[in-house]
Amino acid sequence: MGLSEDVVRIDAVLHATPSRVAPDVAVAVAAETFGVQAQLATDLGSERDQTFLLFDAAGERLAVMKVSNPAEDPARLDMEALGARQAAQADPTLRIAQPWARPGSGQGVDSCRAPWQGPDALQWVRMYDVLPGRARLDPLTLDDVALHAWGDTTARLGRALRGFIHPGAIRRMPWDVQHAAACRPMLPAIADPYARAAVTTVLDRFDEVVAPRWPVLRAQVVHGDLTVDNVLADDDGIITGIIDFGDMSHTALVVDLASVLDSLGTDRTGEEMFRTARLVLDGYQRITPLETDELMLMAELWATRAAVGVAIASWRAAEGLEDAEFAERYNDSALATVEQFLATGWARSAELLGAPRSGPMALLPGSVPDPDAGDARRELAQRRDAVFGPAIEPLSYDEPLELAAADGVWMVDTEGRRYLDMYNNVACVGHSHPRVASAVARQWRVLNTNLRYLHHSAIELAERLTATCPPSLDTVLFVNSGSEANDLAWRLAAHHTGGSGALCTSFAYHGITAALAELSPETLYAPGPAPGGVNQVERWTPPDRYRGLHADSSDFVAALERLRQRGVAPAATILDGVLQSDGVLDLEPAYVQELLRLTHAAAGLWIADEVQGGHGRTGDAMWSFQRFGIEPDLVTLGKPMGNGQPVGAVITRRELVEKFAHDTVFFSTFAGNQVSMAAAHAVLDVLADEQVLPRVQVAGAELRRAVREATVHDDRIGDVRGMGLANAIEVVRDRQSKLPDVTTAVRVKDRLRDLGVLVGTTGPAGNVLKVRPPLAFTAALVPTFVATLEQALADVTG
Ligand code: PMP
C-alpha cells in the first residue's frame, strides 16, 4: 500500500524511518554532544526517537540519551523540554525527567538539544537524568491502589500543564483522537473485515457524537501519552518517573485520560474493564473534577483511542515500519476494548464510566424522543409502588413527571419539555443555583464532618441567623429537616414548660416525627389519634377572611379550654406563618399577637414554624413571624434553608437550651455538617446579593393583580390571595356560594401541567391552587403564567 497524501500530512515522524544509531556510536555521540564519558550504551527501544541508557566504567547509570528521529522538528523538541520544565515547577510532586542543558548553552529555548550529524541527516541529541523505577509495565499487574494513583497523576500532570502553550503543540497526530478522522485512509490496512468494521463504527460514532461537541470540551496542551510504556513505576505500580513529552499536543484535556484508560484497560474485559476505569477516574477527579460533557463522551474518546491504535499499528505493519507480530498483539487487546464498548452500547458505557443518566446531552435540540418513554415511565412508577409501599405520597399527576434537570424557575423532563415551576419552594433561590451548587460541590471535596470538631462554618451561620432575629433569640441548634426542627422545638418547649399539650391549626402540617404526627392533621384521614403520635393536641381553625369565618380568637380560646378540661398543660402553640396547608391564609398581626398572649398566659411557648414562610417567602421580612410583630420563643427552619440540601435549625432563647442541657445532651450526626452549612450560607448570600426580598414583594403583588384581572369574569375563581410568593387561587363552584370545587381545581392543575406550568393544590378541601414558585420567579414571568392559567381555565369546562 502506498502512502496516502492524508497520512503524509499527519505527522512526518509517523512514517519516517527511525534513526538507527548503534550503541557504540551512541557512546561517542554522548561524549561529543554533552561531554558525557560513558563506557557503555544500551538501546532502550523506542518508536519515535532512539533512547540509550548510558553507563560508566563501574556500571553505574549515568544518563538517558535521546537521539531524535531525523524527521523531527527541533521546535518540537524545545516544546518538550519547556513543557517538562514547566510541569515540574508547577507541581514538584510529579517526578518528571528533566532535560540537561547543553554545555555552554546558556538559558535559550534550544539549550536542551545538541546537534549531531547522523549518517543521513542532522539529528538532535538530548540528555536526561536517570529516574528510578521499572519501565514497560504490564497493566494487569497494577492493583486498585495503583490505578487510583495513575488517575491522580494524570490529573496532576494535566493541571501542571494548564498554562503551558507552544506553537509546536498545534499538530496533527492521529493518536490524539481529535484527529481520529486522519486515520480513515489507514483502514484498508486492517486485514480482518470484522476488525475493520468495528474500528469504522467507532470512528463514525466519533464523527457523529464527539466531533460536534469538541468545541465545548476544555482544551489545553496535554501530555497525551501517559501510558504503561511511557513511565517508570515502583514495585507497587506507582509512577516514579514521567519520561516522555514527545506526544504533547493542544487538544481536549480528557484526551489524556482516554489514553491512560486505554493503556490501563489493556486485557481487562467486561465488568472489570469498567470497574478499574472508574477507579482511575476517581483518582483523576480527586484533583480535577470532570465536566458533564467530558464524562458523557469518555466512552467514545477511549474507544476512539483504541480504534485509532488499531488503525495505526495495522498501517505501520503493512508499511514495514513496525514488527507485524508486535502490531498483531497490540491490535488484539485494542480490539477487545473496542468490542467491549460496541457490545455494551454507548449510553450504558457512559453510565458505567460515571456519566449522569439523563444529562444535558440527552436534552440536546434535535435528540429524538424515545417512542417507548411512556411505557418505561409507567414501569418505573410500578417499581416505585413495589419498593416504597403505599404510605408515601402518590406521584404528582396521573401521568407522572420524570425530571432530568432544572434551572432557576424552570424544570426539564427526560423528554426535554420545559415547565415553569410555580410549585417548588425548596429551591428557594432557584433550581441548581450556581452559588449553592458550587459551594456544596466545593465543600464536599474538602471536608464534611460533624459538630464535634471545631469549624467556622456552623458557628458563623448560627451567628448570621440570630442576627436576623429579635435579640432574645440568641441560640441555634442545627438539625437536618423541618420535621427535626419542629420535633426538637417541641421537646425544648415540653421540657421547659413541663406541659404535654400542643395547639396547632386545624389543617396544619409540621412534620413526620411521632411528636409531630398529631400536629399534622393535614396528613390524617380520620379523627382520632395519629399513628404513633405521642402528644396531646387540640386544634383551632384559623380565620378564613374570604368567607368571613373564625375572624377572632374564640376558636383558639376554645381549643385552649379543651386542653385545660383534659387536664393537660399546654407546652406550645405552633404556627406556620403562611398557613400553607390550611389554604394559604394571611393573618392579621393583632390576631396572632392575641394568640401568643393567650399561649403565654397559659404558660405555653410559641413556635414559629418558618419551614414554609421563612427565608424571604413573604418578601416583607426574612421570617414570616416578623409580619405579625411578635417575638416567638422558638423559630424552626427547614426546606428553603439549603435550597434543597437537607438542613434545618431551631433558633431559641438561651435559657431554654440551658435547661435542656441540664438533663440531656444534644447531638445529631449530620447536623451542622460543612456541606449543609455551605448551602445555607450560599442561600443567605444570594438572598442578599440578588436583593430577593424586594423582588419577591413586587413579583407577588404583580402576580396577584394580574391573576385577579385575568379572572375577573370567571365565577370559578373565588379568591386570589397571598403574601409575597406564597399565593393561593381558590377555586369555587361559584362566587355566590363560595363552595369549594376540588374537581375543577385538580383539573386546572393537571391542564396547567399539560401546558407547561407546575402548581399544586392545598387547603382543607383541596380546592386551592398553591402558587409557590422558587423565589427566582420575577414579575417578568407573570404574563407567561397568567396566559397559561387563562388557557387552562378555558380548556377546563363543564
Ligand atoms: N413545617 C411545615 C410548615 C412544612 O410545610 C413542612 C414540610 N412540608 C415541615 C414542617 C416538615 O419539613 P420536612 O419535610 O423537611 O421534614
PDB file of N, CA, C and O in Angstrom, residues 398-455:
ATOM      1  N   ASP A 398     -51.404  12.107  37.179  1.00  0.00           N
ATOM      2  CA  ASP A 398     -51.675  10.715  36.775  1.00  0.00           C
ATOM      3  C   ASP A 398     -50.597  10.219  35.825  1.00  0.00           C
ATOM      4  O   ASP A 398     -50.171   9.070  35.888  1.00  0.00           O
ATOM      5  N   GLU A 399     -50.198  11.086  34.926  1.00  0.00           N
ATOM      6  CA  GLU A 399     -49.078  10.739  34.031  1.00  0.00           C
ATOM      7  C   GLU A 399     -47.860  11.404  34.661  1.00  0.00           C
ATOM      8  O   GLU A 399     -47.633  12.609  34.489  1.00  0.00           O
ATOM      9  N   PRO A 400     -47.099  10.644  35.452  1.00  0.00           N
ATOM     10  CA  PRO A 400     -46.098  11.303  36.302  1.00  0.00           C
ATOM     11  C   PRO A 400     -45.011  12.024  35.500  1.00  0.00           C
ATOM     12  O   PRO A 400     -44.730  11.675  34.357  1.00  0.00           O
ATOM     13  N   LEU A 401     -44.464  12.983  36.158  1.00  0.00           N
ATOM     14  CA  LEU A 401     -43.420  13.806  35.558  1.00  0.00           C
ATOM     15  C   LEU A 401     -42.073  13.149  35.894  1.00  0.00           C
ATOM     16  O   LEU A 401     -41.768  12.934  37.061  1.00  0.00           O
ATOM     17  N   GLU A 402     -41.289  12.846  34.870  1.00  0.00           N
ATOM     18  CA  GLU A 402     -39.947  12.304  35.130  1.00  0.00           C
ATOM     19  C   GLU A 402     -38.949  13.396  34.767  1.00  0.00           C
ATOM     20  O   GLU A 402     -38.798  13.758  33.601  1.00  0.00           O
ATOM     21  N   LEU A 403     -38.293  13.913  35.783  1.00  0.00           N
ATOM     22  CA  LEU A 403     -37.472  15.102  35.570  1.00  0.00           C
ATOM     23  C   LEU A 403     -36.014  14.756  35.313  1.00  0.00           C
ATOM     24  O   LEU A 403     -35.483  13.791  35.855  1.00  0.00           O
ATOM     25  N   ALA A 404     -35.404  15.581  34.493  1.00  0.00           N
ATOM     26  CA  ALA A 404     -33.988  15.383  34.171  1.00  0.00           C
ATOM     27  C   ALA A 404     -33.121  16.498  34.717  1.00  0.00           C
ATOM     28  O   ALA A 404     -31.985  16.277  35.106  1.00  0.00           O
ATOM     29  N   ALA A 405     -33.659  17.699  34.750  1.00  0.00           N
ATOM     30  CA  ALA A 405     -32.824  18.840  35.121  1.00  0.00           C
ATOM     31  C   ALA A 405     -33.724  20.004  35.507  1.00  0.00           C
ATOM     32  O   ALA A 405     -34.933  19.990  35.246  1.00  0.00           O
ATOM     33  N   ALA A 406     -33.142  21.001  36.135  1.00  0.00           N
ATOM     34  CA  ALA A 406     -33.886  22.201  36.482  1.00  0.00           C
ATOM     35  C   ALA A 406     -32.913  23.350  36.613  1.00  0.00           C
ATOM     36  O   ALA A 406     -31.740  23.155  36.960  1.00  0.00           O
ATOM     37  N   ASP A 407     -33.416  24.544  36.340  1.00  0.00           N
ATOM     38  CA  ASP A 407     -32.555  25.721  36.377  1.00  0.00           C
ATOM     39  C   ASP A 407     -33.433  26.930  36.682  1.00  0.00           C
ATOM     40  O   ASP A 407     -34.387  27.195  35.943  1.00  0.00           O
ATOM     41  N   GLY A 408     -33.129  27.621  37.759  1.00  0.00           N
ATOM     42  CA  GLY A 408     -33.928  28.807  38.105  1.00  0.00           C
ATOM     43  C   GLY A 408     -35.370  28.430  38.397  1.00  0.00           C
ATOM     44  O   GLY A 408     -35.654  27.666  39.307  1.00  0.00           O
ATOM     45  N   VAL A 409     -36.302  28.933  37.596  1.00  0.00           N
ATOM     46  CA  VAL A 409     -37.715  28.606  37.797  1.00  0.00           C
ATOM     47  C   VAL A 409     -38.190  27.576  36.772  1.00  0.00           C
ATOM     48  O   VAL A 409     -39.380  27.340  36.643  1.00  0.00           O
ATOM     49  N   TRP A 410     -37.265  26.977  36.054  1.00  0.00           N
ATOM     50  CA  TRP A 410     -37.640  26.033  35.002  1.00  0.00           C
ATOM     51  C   TRP A 410     -37.204  24.628  35.355  1.00  0.00           C
ATOM     52  O   TRP A 410     -36.104  24.412  35.863  1.00  0.00           O
ATOM     53  N   MET A 411     -38.082  23.671  35.047  1.00  0.00           N
ATOM     54  CA  MET A 411     -37.719  22.263  35.194  1.00  0.00           C
ATOM     55  C   MET A 411     -37.847  21.607  33.817  1.00  0.00           C
ATOM     56  O   MET A 411     -38.684  22.009  33.011  1.00  0.00           O
ATOM     57  N   VAL A 412     -37.010  20.605  33.577  1.00  0.00           N
ATOM     58  CA  VAL A 412     -36.987  19.956  32.267  1.00  0.00           C
ATOM     59  C   VAL A 412     -37.181  18.465  32.474  1.00  0.00           C
ATOM     60  O   VAL A 412     -36.518  17.867  33.332  1.00  0.00           O
ATOM     61  N   ASP A 413     -38.096  17.873  31.724  1.00  0.00           N
ATOM     62  CA  ASP A 413     -38.308  16.433  31.903  1.00  0.00           C
ATOM     63  C   ASP A 413     -37.372  15.639  30.993  1.00  0.00           C
ATOM     64  O   ASP A 413     -36.604  16.217  30.210  1.00  0.00           O
ATOM     65  N   THR A 414     -37.458  14.321  31.131  1.00  0.00           N
ATOM     66  CA  THR A 414     -36.489  13.475  30.413  1.00  0.00           C
ATOM     67  C   THR A 414     -36.710  13.514  28.906  1.00  0.00           C
ATOM     68  O   THR A 414     -35.878  13.037  28.151  1.00  0.00           O
ATOM     69  N   GLU A 415     -37.837  14.062  28.497  1.00  0.00           N
ATOM     70  CA  GLU A 415     -38.031  14.196  27.054  1.00  0.00           C
ATOM     71  C   GLU A 415     -37.729  15.610  26.559  1.00  0.00           C
ATOM     72  O   GLU A 415     -38.041  15.970  25.423  1.00  0.00           O
ATOM     73  N   GLY A 416     -37.171  16.415  27.462  1.00  0.00           N
ATOM     74  CA  GLY A 416     -36.733  17.743  27.047  1.00  0.00           C
ATOM     75  C   GLY A 416     -37.818  18.813  27.124  1.00  0.00           C
ATOM     76  O   GLY A 416     -37.600  19.939  26.682  1.00  0.00           O
ATOM     77  N   ARG A 417     -38.972  18.478  27.703  1.00  0.00           N
ATOM     78  CA  ARG A 417     -40.028  19.519  27.839  1.00  0.00           C
ATOM     79  C   ARG A 417     -39.727  20.408  29.019  1.00  0.00           C
ATOM     80  O   ARG A 417     -39.332  19.946  30.082  1.00  0.00           O
ATOM     81  N   ARG A 418     -39.959  21.710  28.825  1.00  0.00           N
ATOM     82  CA  ARG A 418     -39.697  22.659  29.911  1.00  0.00           C
ATOM     83  C   ARG A 418     -40.982  22.983  30.647  1.00  0.00           C
ATOM     84  O   ARG A 418     -42.033  23.102  30.030  1.00  0.00           O
ATOM     85  N   TYR A 419     -40.872  23.147  31.947  1.00  0.00           N
ATOM     86  CA  TYR A 419     -42.019  23.535  32.769  1.00  0.00           C
ATOM     87  C   TYR A 419     -41.645  24.756  33.599  1.00  0.00           C
ATOM     88  O   TYR A 419     -40.567  24.791  34.201  1.00  0.00           O
ATOM     89  N   LEU A 420     -42.573  25.709  33.644  1.00  0.00           N
ATOM     90  CA  LEU A 420     -42.399  26.837  34.560  1.00  0.00           C
ATOM     91  C   LEU A 420     -42.811  26.332  35.933  1.00  0.00           C
ATOM     92  O   LEU A 420     -43.960  25.924  36.133  1.00  0.00           O
ATOM     93  N   ASP A 421     -41.865  26.350  36.854  1.00  0.00           N
ATOM     94  CA  ASP A 421     -42.128  25.778  38.170  1.00  0.00           C
ATOM     95  C   ASP A 421     -42.745  26.833  39.091  1.00  0.00           C
ATOM     96  O   ASP A 421     -42.055  27.727  39.558  1.00  0.00           O
ATOM     97  N   MET A 422     -44.038  26.706  39.335  1.00  0.00           N
ATOM     98  CA  MET A 422     -44.727  27.625  40.242  1.00  0.00           C
ATOM     99  C   MET A 422     -45.054  26.894  41.543  1.00  0.00           C
ATOM    100  O   MET A 422     -45.963  27.287  42.264  1.00  0.00           O
ATOM    101  N   TYR A 423     -44.343  25.822  41.816  1.00  0.00           N
ATOM    102  CA  TYR A 423     -44.714  24.970  42.936  1.00  0.00           C
ATOM    103  C   TYR A 423     -43.610  24.794  43.980  1.00  0.00           C
ATOM    104  O   TYR A 423     -43.870  24.768  45.168  1.00  0.00           O
ATOM    105  N   ASN A 424     -42.389  24.687  43.536  1.00  0.00           N
ATOM    106  CA  ASN A 424     -41.341  24.190  44.446  1.00  0.00           C
ATOM    107  C   ASN A 424     -40.637  25.303  45.211  1.00  0.00           C
ATOM    108  O   ASN A 424     -39.743  25.973  44.701  1.00  0.00           O
ATOM    109  N   ASN A 425     -41.028  25.426  46.454  1.00  0.00           N
ATOM    110  CA  ASN A 425     -40.470  26.477  47.314  1.00  0.00           C
ATOM    111  C   ASN A 425     -39.112  26.109  47.894  1.00  0.00           C
ATOM    112  O   ASN A 425     -38.388  26.967  48.379  1.00  0.00           O
ATOM    113  N   VAL A 426     -38.766  24.817  47.853  1.00  0.00           N
ATOM    114  CA  VAL A 426     -37.487  24.406  48.450  1.00  0.00           C
ATOM    115  C   VAL A 426     -36.319  25.054  47.708  1.00  0.00           C
ATOM    116  O   VAL A 426     -35.395  25.578  48.329  1.00  0.00           O
ATOM    117  N   ALA A 427     -36.403  25.010  46.381  1.00  0.00           N
ATOM    118  CA  ALA A 427     -35.342  25.633  45.577  1.00  0.00           C
ATOM    119  C   ALA A 427     -35.530  27.138  45.665  1.00  0.00           C
ATOM    120  O   ALA A 427     -35.802  27.832  44.693  1.00  0.00           O
ATOM    121  N   CYS A 428     -35.338  27.626  46.858  1.00  0.00           N
ATOM    122  CA  CYS A 428     -35.697  28.990  47.223  1.00  0.00           C
ATOM    123  C   CYS A 428     -35.068  30.027  46.289  1.00  0.00           C
ATOM    124  O   CYS A 428     -35.755  30.850  45.695  1.00  0.00           O
ATOM    125  N   VAL A 429     -33.768  29.962  46.090  1.00  0.00           N
ATOM    126  CA  VAL A 429     -33.125  30.956  45.224  1.00  0.00           C
ATOM    127  C   VAL A 429     -33.039  30.478  43.774  1.00  0.00           C
ATOM    128  O   VAL A 429     -32.339  31.068  42.951  1.00  0.00           O
ATOM    129  N   GLY A 430     -33.779  29.413  43.471  1.00  0.00           N
ATOM    130  CA  GLY A 430     -33.814  28.894  42.102  1.00  0.00           C
ATOM    131  C   GLY A 430     -33.141  27.541  42.025  1.00  0.00           C
ATOM    132  O   GLY A 430     -32.163  27.280  42.724  1.00  0.00           O
ATOM    133  N   HIS A 431     -33.685  26.705  41.160  1.00  0.00           N
ATOM    134  CA  HIS A 431     -33.107  25.374  40.984  1.00  0.00           C
ATOM    135  C   HIS A 431     -31.660  25.487  40.524  1.00  0.00           C
ATOM    136  O   HIS A 431     -31.330  26.353  39.705  1.00  0.00           O
ATOM    137  N   SER A 432     -30.843  24.586  41.020  1.00  0.00           N
ATOM    138  CA  SER A 432     -29.447  24.462  40.580  1.00  0.00           C
ATOM    139  C   SER A 432     -28.722  25.804  40.640  1.00  0.00           C
ATOM    140  O   SER A 432     -27.910  26.112  39.770  1.00  0.00           O
ATOM    141  N   HIS A 433     -29.046  26.601  41.634  1.00  0.00           N
ATOM    142  CA  HIS A 433     -28.388  27.913  41.686  1.00  0.00           C
ATOM    143  C   HIS A 433     -26.866  27.726  41.704  1.00  0.00           C
ATOM    144  O   HIS A 433     -26.336  26.970  42.521  1.00  0.00           O
ATOM    145  N   PRO A 434     -26.172  28.416  40.818  1.00  0.00           N
ATOM    146  CA  PRO A 434     -24.727  28.163  40.715  1.00  0.00           C
ATOM    147  C   PRO A 434     -23.978  28.429  42.017  1.00  0.00           C
ATOM    148  O   PRO A 434     -22.996  27.747  42.324  1.00  0.00           O
ATOM    149  N   ARG A 435     -24.458  29.415  42.795  1.00  0.00           N
ATOM    150  CA  ARG A 435     -23.735  29.726  44.042  1.00  0.00           C
ATOM    151  C   ARG A 435     -23.849  28.536  45.002  1.00  0.00           C
ATOM    152  O   ARG A 435     -22.871  28.117  45.608  1.00  0.00           O
ATOM    153  N   VAL A 436     -25.060  28.033  45.120  1.00  0.00           N
ATOM    154  CA  VAL A 436     -25.279  26.936  46.065  1.00  0.00           C
ATOM    155  C   VAL A 436     -24.590  25.663  45.554  1.00  0.00           C
ATOM    156  O   VAL A 436     -23.877  24.986  46.292  1.00  0.00           O
ATOM    157  N   ALA A 437     -24.828  25.386  44.282  1.00  0.00           N
ATOM    158  CA  ALA A 437     -24.265  24.157  43.725  1.00  0.00           C
ATOM    159  C   ALA A 437     -22.740  24.158  43.829  1.00  0.00           C
ATOM    160  O   ALA A 437     -22.130  23.152  44.219  1.00  0.00           O
ATOM    161  N   SER A 438     -22.134  25.281  43.518  1.00  0.00           N
ATOM    162  CA  SER A 438     -20.670  25.332  43.575  1.00  0.00           C
ATOM    163  C   SER A 438     -20.182  25.252  45.014  1.00  0.00           C
ATOM    164  O   SER A 438     -19.193  24.570  45.303  1.00  0.00           O
ATOM    165  N   ALA A 439     -20.875  25.950  45.917  1.00  0.00           N
ATOM    166  CA  ALA A 439     -20.436  25.941  47.317  1.00  0.00           C
ATOM    167  C   ALA A 439     -20.489  24.526  47.879  1.00  0.00           C
ATOM    168  O   ALA A 439     -19.557  24.073  48.550  1.00  0.00           O
ATOM    169  N   VAL A 440     -21.576  23.839  47.575  1.00  0.00           N
ATOM    170  CA  VAL A 440     -21.741  22.479  48.088  1.00  0.00           C
ATOM    171  C   VAL A 440     -20.696  21.547  47.468  1.00  0.00           C
ATOM    172  O   VAL A 440     -20.023  20.787  48.171  1.00  0.00           O
ATOM    173  N   ALA A 441     -20.570  21.623  46.155  1.00  0.00           N
ATOM    174  CA  ALA A 441     -19.628  20.723  45.484  1.00  0.00           C
ATOM    175  C   ALA A 441     -18.203  20.976  45.974  1.00  0.00           C
ATOM    176  O   ALA A 441     -17.445  20.042  46.258  1.00  0.00           O
ATOM    177  N   ARG A 442     -17.856  22.251  46.136  1.00  0.00           N
ATOM    178  CA  ARG A 442     -16.502  22.587  46.574  1.00  0.00           C
ATOM    179  C   ARG A 442     -16.262  22.068  47.989  1.00  0.00           C
ATOM    180  O   ARG A 442     -15.233  21.472  48.290  1.00  0.00           O
ATOM    181  N   GLN A 443     -17.276  22.284  48.850  1.00  0.00           N
ATOM    182  CA  GLN A 443     -17.110  21.851  50.236  1.00  0.00           C
ATOM    183  C   GLN A 443     -16.992  20.334  50.328  1.00  0.00           C
ATOM    184  O   GLN A 443     -16.195  19.811  51.105  1.00  0.00           O
ATOM    185  N   TRP A 444     -17.773  19.643  49.489  1.00  0.00           N
ATOM    186  CA  TRP A 444     -17.705  18.171  49.510  1.00  0.00           C
ATOM    187  C   TRP A 444     -16.290  17.679  49.210  1.00  0.00           C
ATOM    188  O   TRP A 444     -15.874  16.631  49.683  1.00  0.00           O
ATOM    189  N   ARG A 445     -15.583  18.441  48.406  1.00  0.00           N
ATOM    190  CA  ARG A 445     -14.252  17.991  48.017  1.00  0.00           C
ATOM    191  C   ARG A 445     -13.217  18.266  49.104  1.00  0.00           C
ATOM    192  O   ARG A 445     -12.093  17.799  49.000  1.00  0.00           O
ATOM    193  N   VAL A 446     -13.643  19.037  50.108  1.00  0.00           N
ATOM    194  CA  VAL A 446     -12.670  19.447  51.119  1.00  0.00           C
ATOM    195  C   VAL A 446     -12.922  18.759  52.458  1.00  0.00           C
ATOM    196  O   VAL A 446     -12.037  18.120  53.018  1.00  0.00           O
ATOM    197  N   LEU A 447     -14.129  18.898  52.975  1.00  0.00           N
ATOM    198  CA  LEU A 447     -14.417  18.377  54.318  1.00  0.00           C
ATOM    199  C   LEU A 447     -15.918  18.296  54.518  1.00  0.00           C
ATOM    200  O   LEU A 447     -16.651  19.217  54.162  1.00  0.00           O
ATOM    201  N   ASN A 448     -16.381  17.199  55.078  1.00  0.00           N
ATOM    202  CA  ASN A 448     -17.769  17.130  55.518  1.00  0.00           C
ATOM    203  C   ASN A 448     -17.813  16.251  56.750  1.00  0.00           C
ATOM    204  O   ASN A 448     -17.737  15.034  56.658  1.00  0.00           O
ATOM    205  N   THR A 449     -17.923  16.898  57.899  1.00  0.00           N
ATOM    206  CA  THR A 449     -17.937  16.119  59.131  1.00  0.00           C
ATOM    207  C   THR A 449     -18.853  16.793  60.141  1.00  0.00           C
ATOM    208  O   THR A 449     -19.651  17.651  59.778  1.00  0.00           O
ATOM    209  N   ASN A 450     -18.744  16.382  61.388  1.00  0.00           N
ATOM    210  CA  ASN A 450     -19.784  16.745  62.354  1.00  0.00           C
ATOM    211  C   ASN A 450     -19.322  17.831  63.323  1.00  0.00           C
ATOM    212  O   ASN A 450     -18.161  18.254  63.339  1.00  0.00           O
ATOM    213  N   LEU A 451     -20.254  18.225  64.151  1.00  0.00           N
ATOM    214  CA  LEU A 451     -20.029  19.382  65.020  1.00  0.00           C
ATOM    215  C   LEU A 451     -19.188  19.075  66.261  1.00  0.00           C
ATOM    216  O   LEU A 451     -19.006  19.945  67.098  1.00  0.00           O
ATOM    217  N   ARG A 452     -18.676  17.856  66.350  1.00  0.00           N
ATOM    218  CA  ARG A 452     -17.787  17.583  67.487  1.00  0.00           C
ATOM    219  C   ARG A 452     -16.411  18.199  67.269  1.00  0.00           C
ATOM    220  O   ARG A 452     -15.577  18.215  68.153  1.00  0.00           O
ATOM    221  N   TYR A 453     -16.178  18.614  66.027  1.00  0.00           N
ATOM    222  CA  TYR A 453     -14.898  19.274  65.730  1.00  0.00           C
ATOM    223  C   TYR A 453     -15.161  20.746  65.463  1.00  0.00           C
ATOM    224  O   TYR A 453     -16.216  21.107  64.956  1.00  0.00           O
ATOM    225  N   LEU A 454     -14.177  21.531  65.783  1.00  0.00           N
ATOM    226  CA  LEU A 454     -14.328  22.969  65.585  1.00  0.00           C
ATOM    227  C   LEU A 454     -14.237  23.303  64.100  1.00  0.00           C
ATOM    228  O   LEU A 454     -13.346  22.815  63.400  1.00  0.00           O
ATOM    229  N   HIS A 455     -15.161  24.070  63.645  1.00  0.00           N
ATOM    230  CA  HIS A 455     -15.123  24.547  62.259  1.00  0.00           C
ATOM    231  C   HIS A 455     -15.933  25.828  62.207  1.00  0.00           C
ATOM    232  O   HIS A 455     -16.979  25.935  62.843  1.00  0.00           O
TER     233      HIS A 455
END
